[in-house]
mmCIF file of C-alpha atoms in Angstrom:
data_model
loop_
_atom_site.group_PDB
_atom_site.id
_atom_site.type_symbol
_atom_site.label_atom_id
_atom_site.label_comp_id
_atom_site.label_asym_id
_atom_site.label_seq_id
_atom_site.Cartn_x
_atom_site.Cartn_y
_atom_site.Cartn_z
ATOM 1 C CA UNK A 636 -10.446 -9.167 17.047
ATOM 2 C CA UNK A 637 -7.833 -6.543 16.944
ATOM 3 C CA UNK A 638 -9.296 -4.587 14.496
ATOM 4 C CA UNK A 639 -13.449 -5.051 15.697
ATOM 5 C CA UNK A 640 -15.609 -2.920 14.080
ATOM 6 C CA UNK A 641 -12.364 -0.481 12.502
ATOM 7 C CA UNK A 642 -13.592 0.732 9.060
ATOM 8 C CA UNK A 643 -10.664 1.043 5.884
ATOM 9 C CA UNK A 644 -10.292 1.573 2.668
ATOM 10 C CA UNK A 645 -7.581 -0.479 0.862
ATOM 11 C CA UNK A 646 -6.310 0.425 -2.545
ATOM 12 C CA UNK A 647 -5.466 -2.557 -4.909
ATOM 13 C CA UNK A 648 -7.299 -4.619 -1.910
ATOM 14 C CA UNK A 649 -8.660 -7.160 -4.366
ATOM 15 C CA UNK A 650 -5.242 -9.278 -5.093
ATOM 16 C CA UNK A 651 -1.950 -9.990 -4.417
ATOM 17 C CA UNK A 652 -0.445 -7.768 -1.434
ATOM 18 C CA UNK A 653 -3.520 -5.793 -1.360
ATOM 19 C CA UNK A 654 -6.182 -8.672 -1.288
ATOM 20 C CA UNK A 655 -4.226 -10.829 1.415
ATOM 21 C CA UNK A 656 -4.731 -7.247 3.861
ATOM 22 C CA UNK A 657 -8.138 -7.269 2.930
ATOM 23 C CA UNK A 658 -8.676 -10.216 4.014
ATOM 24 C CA UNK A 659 -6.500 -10.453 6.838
ATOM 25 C CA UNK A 660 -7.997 -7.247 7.937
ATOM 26 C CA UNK A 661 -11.604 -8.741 7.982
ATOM 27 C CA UNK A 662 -10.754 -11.833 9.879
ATOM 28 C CA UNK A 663 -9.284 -9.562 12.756
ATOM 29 C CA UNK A 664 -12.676 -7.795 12.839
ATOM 30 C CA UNK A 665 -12.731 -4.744 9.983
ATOM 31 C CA UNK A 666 -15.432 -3.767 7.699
ATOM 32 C CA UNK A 667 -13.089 -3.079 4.578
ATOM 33 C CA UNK A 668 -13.723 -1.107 1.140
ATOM 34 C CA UNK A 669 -11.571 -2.719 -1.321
ATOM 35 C CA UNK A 670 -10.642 -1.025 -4.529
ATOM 36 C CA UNK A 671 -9.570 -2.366 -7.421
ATOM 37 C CA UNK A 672 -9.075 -2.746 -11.247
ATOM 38 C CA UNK A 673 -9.886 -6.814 -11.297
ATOM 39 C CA UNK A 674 -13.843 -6.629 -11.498
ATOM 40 C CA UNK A 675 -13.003 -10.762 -11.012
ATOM 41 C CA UNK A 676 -10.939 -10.529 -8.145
ATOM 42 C CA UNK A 677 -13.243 -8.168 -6.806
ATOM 43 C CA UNK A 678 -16.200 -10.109 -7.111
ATOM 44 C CA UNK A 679 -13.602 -13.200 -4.972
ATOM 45 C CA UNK A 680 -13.018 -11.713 -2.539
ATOM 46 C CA UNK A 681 -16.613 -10.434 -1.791
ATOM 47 C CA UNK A 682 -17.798 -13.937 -2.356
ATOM 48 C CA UNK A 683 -15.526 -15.136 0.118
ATOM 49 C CA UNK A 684 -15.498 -12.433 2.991
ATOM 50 C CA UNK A 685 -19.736 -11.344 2.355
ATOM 51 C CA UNK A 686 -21.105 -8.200 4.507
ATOM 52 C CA UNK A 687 -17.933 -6.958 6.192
ATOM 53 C CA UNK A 688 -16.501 -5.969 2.649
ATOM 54 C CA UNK A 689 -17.777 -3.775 -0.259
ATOM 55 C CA UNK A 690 -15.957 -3.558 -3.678
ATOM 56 C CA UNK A 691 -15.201 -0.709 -5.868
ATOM 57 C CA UNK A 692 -14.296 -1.292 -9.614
ATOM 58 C CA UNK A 693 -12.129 1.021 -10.985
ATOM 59 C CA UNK A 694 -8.749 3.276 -11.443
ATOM 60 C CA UNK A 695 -7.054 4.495 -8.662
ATOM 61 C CA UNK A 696 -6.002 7.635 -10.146
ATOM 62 C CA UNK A 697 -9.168 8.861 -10.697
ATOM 63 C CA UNK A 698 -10.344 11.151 -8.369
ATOM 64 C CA UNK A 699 -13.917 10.072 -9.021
ATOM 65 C CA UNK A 700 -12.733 6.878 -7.591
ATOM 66 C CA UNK A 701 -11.231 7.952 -4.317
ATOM 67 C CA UNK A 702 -14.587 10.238 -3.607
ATOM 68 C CA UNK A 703 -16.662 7.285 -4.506
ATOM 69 C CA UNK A 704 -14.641 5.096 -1.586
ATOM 70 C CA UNK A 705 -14.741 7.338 0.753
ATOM 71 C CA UNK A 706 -18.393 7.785 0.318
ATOM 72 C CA UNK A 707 -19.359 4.007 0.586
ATOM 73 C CA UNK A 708 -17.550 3.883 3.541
ATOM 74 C CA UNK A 709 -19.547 6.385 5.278
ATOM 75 C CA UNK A 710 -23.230 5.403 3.860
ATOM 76 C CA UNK A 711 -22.089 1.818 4.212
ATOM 77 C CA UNK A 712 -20.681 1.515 7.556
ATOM 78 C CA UNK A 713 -20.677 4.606 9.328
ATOM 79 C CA UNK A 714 -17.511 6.215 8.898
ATOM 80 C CA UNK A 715 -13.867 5.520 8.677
ATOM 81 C CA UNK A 716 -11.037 4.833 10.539
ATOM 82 C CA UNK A 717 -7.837 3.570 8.413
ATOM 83 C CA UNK A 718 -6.152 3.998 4.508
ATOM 84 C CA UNK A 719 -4.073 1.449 3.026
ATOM 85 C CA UNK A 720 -2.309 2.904 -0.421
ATOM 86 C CA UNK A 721 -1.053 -0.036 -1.614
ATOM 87 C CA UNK A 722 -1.997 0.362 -5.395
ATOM 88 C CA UNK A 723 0.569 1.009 -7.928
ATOM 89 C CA UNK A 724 1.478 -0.003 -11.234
ATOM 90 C CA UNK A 725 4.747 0.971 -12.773
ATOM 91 C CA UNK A 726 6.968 -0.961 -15.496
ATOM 92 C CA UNK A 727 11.076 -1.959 -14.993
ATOM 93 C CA UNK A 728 13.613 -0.392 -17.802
ATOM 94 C CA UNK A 729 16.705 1.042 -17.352
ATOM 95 C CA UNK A 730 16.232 4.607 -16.876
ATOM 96 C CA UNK A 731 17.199 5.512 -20.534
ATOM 97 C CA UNK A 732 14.761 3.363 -21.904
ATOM 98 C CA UNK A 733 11.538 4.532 -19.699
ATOM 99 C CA UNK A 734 8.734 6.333 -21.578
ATOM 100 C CA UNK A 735 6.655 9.888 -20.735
ATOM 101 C CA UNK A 736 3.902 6.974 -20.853
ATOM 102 C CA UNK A 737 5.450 4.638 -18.299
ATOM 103 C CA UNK A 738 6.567 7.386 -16.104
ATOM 104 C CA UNK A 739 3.122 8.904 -16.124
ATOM 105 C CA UNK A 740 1.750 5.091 -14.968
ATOM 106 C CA UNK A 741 4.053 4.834 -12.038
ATOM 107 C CA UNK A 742 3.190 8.476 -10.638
ATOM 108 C CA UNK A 743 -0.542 8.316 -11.511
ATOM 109 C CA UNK A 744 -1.140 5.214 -9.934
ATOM 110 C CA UNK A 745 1.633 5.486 -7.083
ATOM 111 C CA UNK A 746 2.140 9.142 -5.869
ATOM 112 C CA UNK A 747 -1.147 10.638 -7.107
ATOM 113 C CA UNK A 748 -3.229 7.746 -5.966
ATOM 114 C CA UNK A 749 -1.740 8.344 -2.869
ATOM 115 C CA UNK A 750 -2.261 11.587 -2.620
ATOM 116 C CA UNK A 751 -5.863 12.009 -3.846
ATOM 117 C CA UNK A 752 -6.869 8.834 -1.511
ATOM 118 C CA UNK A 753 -5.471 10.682 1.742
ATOM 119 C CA UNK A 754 -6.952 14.083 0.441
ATOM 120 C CA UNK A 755 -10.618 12.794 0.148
ATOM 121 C CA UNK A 756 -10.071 9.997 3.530
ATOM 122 C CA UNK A 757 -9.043 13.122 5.495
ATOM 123 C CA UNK A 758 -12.368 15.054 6.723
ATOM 124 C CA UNK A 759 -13.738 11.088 7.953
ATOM 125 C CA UNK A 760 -10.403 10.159 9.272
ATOM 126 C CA UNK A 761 -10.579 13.702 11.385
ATOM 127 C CA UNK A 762 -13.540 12.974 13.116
ATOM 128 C CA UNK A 763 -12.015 10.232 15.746
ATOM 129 C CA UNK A 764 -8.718 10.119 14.203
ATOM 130 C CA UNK A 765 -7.301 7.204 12.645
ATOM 131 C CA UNK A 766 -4.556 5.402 10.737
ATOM 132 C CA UNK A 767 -2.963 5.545 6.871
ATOM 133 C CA UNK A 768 -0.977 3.417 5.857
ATOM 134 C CA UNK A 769 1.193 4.026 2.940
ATOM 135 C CA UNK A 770 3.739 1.909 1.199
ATOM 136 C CA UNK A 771 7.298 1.976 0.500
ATOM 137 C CA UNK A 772 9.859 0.035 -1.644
ATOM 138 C CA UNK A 773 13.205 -1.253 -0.673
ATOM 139 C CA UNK A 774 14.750 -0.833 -4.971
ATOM 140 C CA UNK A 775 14.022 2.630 -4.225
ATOM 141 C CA UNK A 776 15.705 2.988 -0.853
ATOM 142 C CA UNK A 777 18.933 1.112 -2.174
ATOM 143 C CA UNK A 778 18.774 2.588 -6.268
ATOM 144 C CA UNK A 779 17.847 -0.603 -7.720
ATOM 145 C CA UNK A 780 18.149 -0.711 -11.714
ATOM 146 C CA UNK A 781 15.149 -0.747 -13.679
ATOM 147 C CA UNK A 782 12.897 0.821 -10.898
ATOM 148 C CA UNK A 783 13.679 4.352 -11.740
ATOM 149 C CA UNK A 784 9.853 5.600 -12.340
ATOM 150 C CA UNK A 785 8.597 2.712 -9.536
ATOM 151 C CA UNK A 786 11.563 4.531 -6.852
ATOM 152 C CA UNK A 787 10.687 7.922 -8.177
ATOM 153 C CA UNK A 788 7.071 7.533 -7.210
ATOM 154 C CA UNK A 789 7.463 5.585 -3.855
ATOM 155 C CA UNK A 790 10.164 7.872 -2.743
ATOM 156 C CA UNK A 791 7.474 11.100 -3.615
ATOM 157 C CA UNK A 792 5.158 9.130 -1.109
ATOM 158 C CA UNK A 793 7.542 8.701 1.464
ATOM 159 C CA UNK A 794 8.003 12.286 1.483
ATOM 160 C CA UNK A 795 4.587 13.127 1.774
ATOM 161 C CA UNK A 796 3.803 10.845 4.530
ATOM 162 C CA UNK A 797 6.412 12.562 6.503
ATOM 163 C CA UNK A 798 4.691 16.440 5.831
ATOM 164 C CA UNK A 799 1.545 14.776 6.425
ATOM 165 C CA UNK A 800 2.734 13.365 9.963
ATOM 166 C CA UNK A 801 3.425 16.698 11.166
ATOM 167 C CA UNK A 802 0.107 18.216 9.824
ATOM 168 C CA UNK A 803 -2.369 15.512 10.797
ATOM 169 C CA UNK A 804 -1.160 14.982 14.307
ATOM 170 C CA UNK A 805 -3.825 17.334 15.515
ATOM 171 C CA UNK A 806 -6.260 15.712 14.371
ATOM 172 C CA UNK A 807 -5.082 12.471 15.753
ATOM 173 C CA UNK A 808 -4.240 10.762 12.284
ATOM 174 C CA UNK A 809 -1.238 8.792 12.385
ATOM 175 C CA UNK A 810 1.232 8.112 9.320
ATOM 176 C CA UNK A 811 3.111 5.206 8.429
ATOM 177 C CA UNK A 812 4.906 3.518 5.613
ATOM 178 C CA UNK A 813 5.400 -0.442 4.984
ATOM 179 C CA UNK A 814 8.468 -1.636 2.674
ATOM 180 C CA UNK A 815 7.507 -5.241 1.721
ATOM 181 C CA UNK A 816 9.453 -7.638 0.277
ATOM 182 C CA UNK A 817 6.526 -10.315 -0.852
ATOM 183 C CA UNK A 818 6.327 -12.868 -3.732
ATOM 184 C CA UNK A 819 3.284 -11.832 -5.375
ATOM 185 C CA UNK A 820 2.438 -12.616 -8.970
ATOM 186 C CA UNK A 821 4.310 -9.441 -9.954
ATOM 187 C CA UNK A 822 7.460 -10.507 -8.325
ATOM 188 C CA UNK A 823 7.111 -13.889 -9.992
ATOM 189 C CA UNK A 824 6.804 -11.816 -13.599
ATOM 190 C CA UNK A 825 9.876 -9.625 -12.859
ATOM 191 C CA UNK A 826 11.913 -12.920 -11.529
ATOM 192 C CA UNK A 827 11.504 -14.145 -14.927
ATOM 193 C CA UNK A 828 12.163 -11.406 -16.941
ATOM 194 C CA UNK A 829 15.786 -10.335 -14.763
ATOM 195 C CA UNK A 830 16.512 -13.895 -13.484
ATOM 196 C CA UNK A 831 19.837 -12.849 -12.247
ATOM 197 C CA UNK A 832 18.448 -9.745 -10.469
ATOM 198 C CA UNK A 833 15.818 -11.509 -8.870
ATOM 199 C CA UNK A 834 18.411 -14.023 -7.128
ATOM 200 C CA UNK A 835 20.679 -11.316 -6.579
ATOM 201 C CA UNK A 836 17.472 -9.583 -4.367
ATOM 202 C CA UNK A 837 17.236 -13.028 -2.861
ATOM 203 C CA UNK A 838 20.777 -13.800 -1.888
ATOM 204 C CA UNK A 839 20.613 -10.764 0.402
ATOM 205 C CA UNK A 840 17.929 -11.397 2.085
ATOM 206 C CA UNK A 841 19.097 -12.728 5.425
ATOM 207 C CA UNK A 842 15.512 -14.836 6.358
ATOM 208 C CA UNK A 843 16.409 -16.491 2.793
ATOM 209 C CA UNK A 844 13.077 -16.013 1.046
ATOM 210 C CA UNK A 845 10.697 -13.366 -0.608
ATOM 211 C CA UNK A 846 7.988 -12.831 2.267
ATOM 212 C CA UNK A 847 4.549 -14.371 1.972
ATOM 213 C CA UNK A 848 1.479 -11.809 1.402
ATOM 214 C CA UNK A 849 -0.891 -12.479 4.001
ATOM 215 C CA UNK A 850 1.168 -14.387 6.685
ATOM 216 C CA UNK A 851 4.302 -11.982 6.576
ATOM 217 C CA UNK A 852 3.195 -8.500 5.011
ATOM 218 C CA UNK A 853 -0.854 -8.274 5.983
ATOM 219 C CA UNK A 854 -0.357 -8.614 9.990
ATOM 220 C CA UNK A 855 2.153 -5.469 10.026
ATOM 221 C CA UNK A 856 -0.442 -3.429 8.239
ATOM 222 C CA UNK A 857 -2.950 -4.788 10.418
ATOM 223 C CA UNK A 858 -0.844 -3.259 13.669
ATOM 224 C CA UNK A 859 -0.454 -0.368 12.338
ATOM 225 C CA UNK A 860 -4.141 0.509 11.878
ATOM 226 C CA UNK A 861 -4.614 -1.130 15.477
ATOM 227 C CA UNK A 862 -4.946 0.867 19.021
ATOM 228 C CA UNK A 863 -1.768 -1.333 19.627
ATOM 229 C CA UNK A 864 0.051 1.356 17.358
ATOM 230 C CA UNK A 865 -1.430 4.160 18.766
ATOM 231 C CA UNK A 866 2.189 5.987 19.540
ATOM 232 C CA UNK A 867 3.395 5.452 16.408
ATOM 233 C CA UNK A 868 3.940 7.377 13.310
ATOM 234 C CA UNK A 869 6.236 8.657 10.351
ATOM 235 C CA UNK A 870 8.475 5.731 11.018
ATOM 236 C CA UNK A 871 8.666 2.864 7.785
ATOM 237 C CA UNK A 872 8.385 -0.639 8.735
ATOM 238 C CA UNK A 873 10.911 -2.993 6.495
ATOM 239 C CA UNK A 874 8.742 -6.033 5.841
ATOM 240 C CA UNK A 875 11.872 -7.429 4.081
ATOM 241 C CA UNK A 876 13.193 -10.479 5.512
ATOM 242 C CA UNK A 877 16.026 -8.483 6.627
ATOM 243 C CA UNK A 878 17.236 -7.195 3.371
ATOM 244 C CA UNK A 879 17.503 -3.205 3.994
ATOM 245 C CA UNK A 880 18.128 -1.721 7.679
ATOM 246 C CA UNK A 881 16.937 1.545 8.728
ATOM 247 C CA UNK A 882 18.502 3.008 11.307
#
């Protein structure tokens, strides 16, 4: 129980990456406020996991929303101890091709859900301290085509989680950032629509697969909002297989 009686908000926790922390995250002992867009998936997931999760329906880049999680996690179980921004919808086109519209999607529901999630987390996460855990991308790392607005965005959080490192170390609130590399239905979408980009990802990956959700992605969140991470922060974790090397 690694995580026993820890309280956190994930973003997008209903499905794909975001559901498999969720529910990784409850069976090592969290209560967990999941937020999503899937009303369905929501109403999974609480089905499946009962008490030790609440669901909020709605839009990420809504402030409204962010307040609303934030509150349920203190009326509902006392307080709060971790973040996960893992929401974030964007669309692939070269960089020519991409809209005002689908630039505004990637930012609104990357960077500013980001940003508005830490800003309203941050007076309950300064009580005791505590963990956020914000997420990276490898295709913006190495310039991937197609990801302009999706590299844009996850590049804008990277930068903030750094500044916010540095600020929030006083109050004991460590910073991190997790780079996955997972096959989640979105993946599986993009793999069909660039076939030959998707294997060329693949081929240089040296574990030879796209990671699995909950067995390969979920656990390195899960350390990161543990005790066991306690002297750790700023850095990004590559959840990759292998495929991009920080150094």
């Amino acid at each position: 129980m690694q995580l026993e009686n820890k309280v956190v908000i994930v973003t997008g926790g209903a499905s794909g990456i975001g559901g498999a922390i969720s529910r990784v995250l409850v069976a090592r002992g969290a209560k967990v406020i999941a937020v999503d867009v899937n009303g369905e998936a929501g109403e999974s997931l609480t089905a499946d996991l009962g008490a030790n999760v609440r669901f909020v329906l709605g839009d990420v880049s809504d402030k409204a929303v962010a307040a609303s999680a934030v509150e349920l996690a203190s009326t509902t179980f006392g307080g709060l101890d971790g973040l996960v921004n893992n929401a974030h919808a964007s669309r692939q086109a070269m960089f020519n091709d991409l809209t005002e519209e689908q630039w505004d999607l990637s930012f609104n529901t990357g960077f500013r859900a980001t940003r508005q999630f830490m800003a309203a987390a941050y007076p309950l996460l300064a009580v005791n301290g505590g963990s956020v855990v914000n997420f990276g991308s490898g295709s913006a790392m190495v310039g991937q085509e197609t990801q302009a607005a999706y590299a844009s965005a996850k590049e804008a959080i990277r930068g903030l989680s750094r500044v916010t490192v540095n600020e929030w170390a006083k109050d004991n609130i460590r910073v991190n950032v997790v780079s996955p590399m997972a096959l989640t239905p979105g993946v599986k979408a993009w793999s069909e629509a660039f076939p030959e980009m998707y294997k060329d990802s693949l081929a240089k990956v040296p574990l030879g697969r796209f990671g699995d959700p909950e067995a390969d992605v979920a656990p390195i969140v899960a350390f990161l909002l543990s005790d066991d991470s306690q002297y750790m922060t700023g850095q990004t974790l590559m959840a990759d297989g292998g495929a991009n090397k920080l150094y």
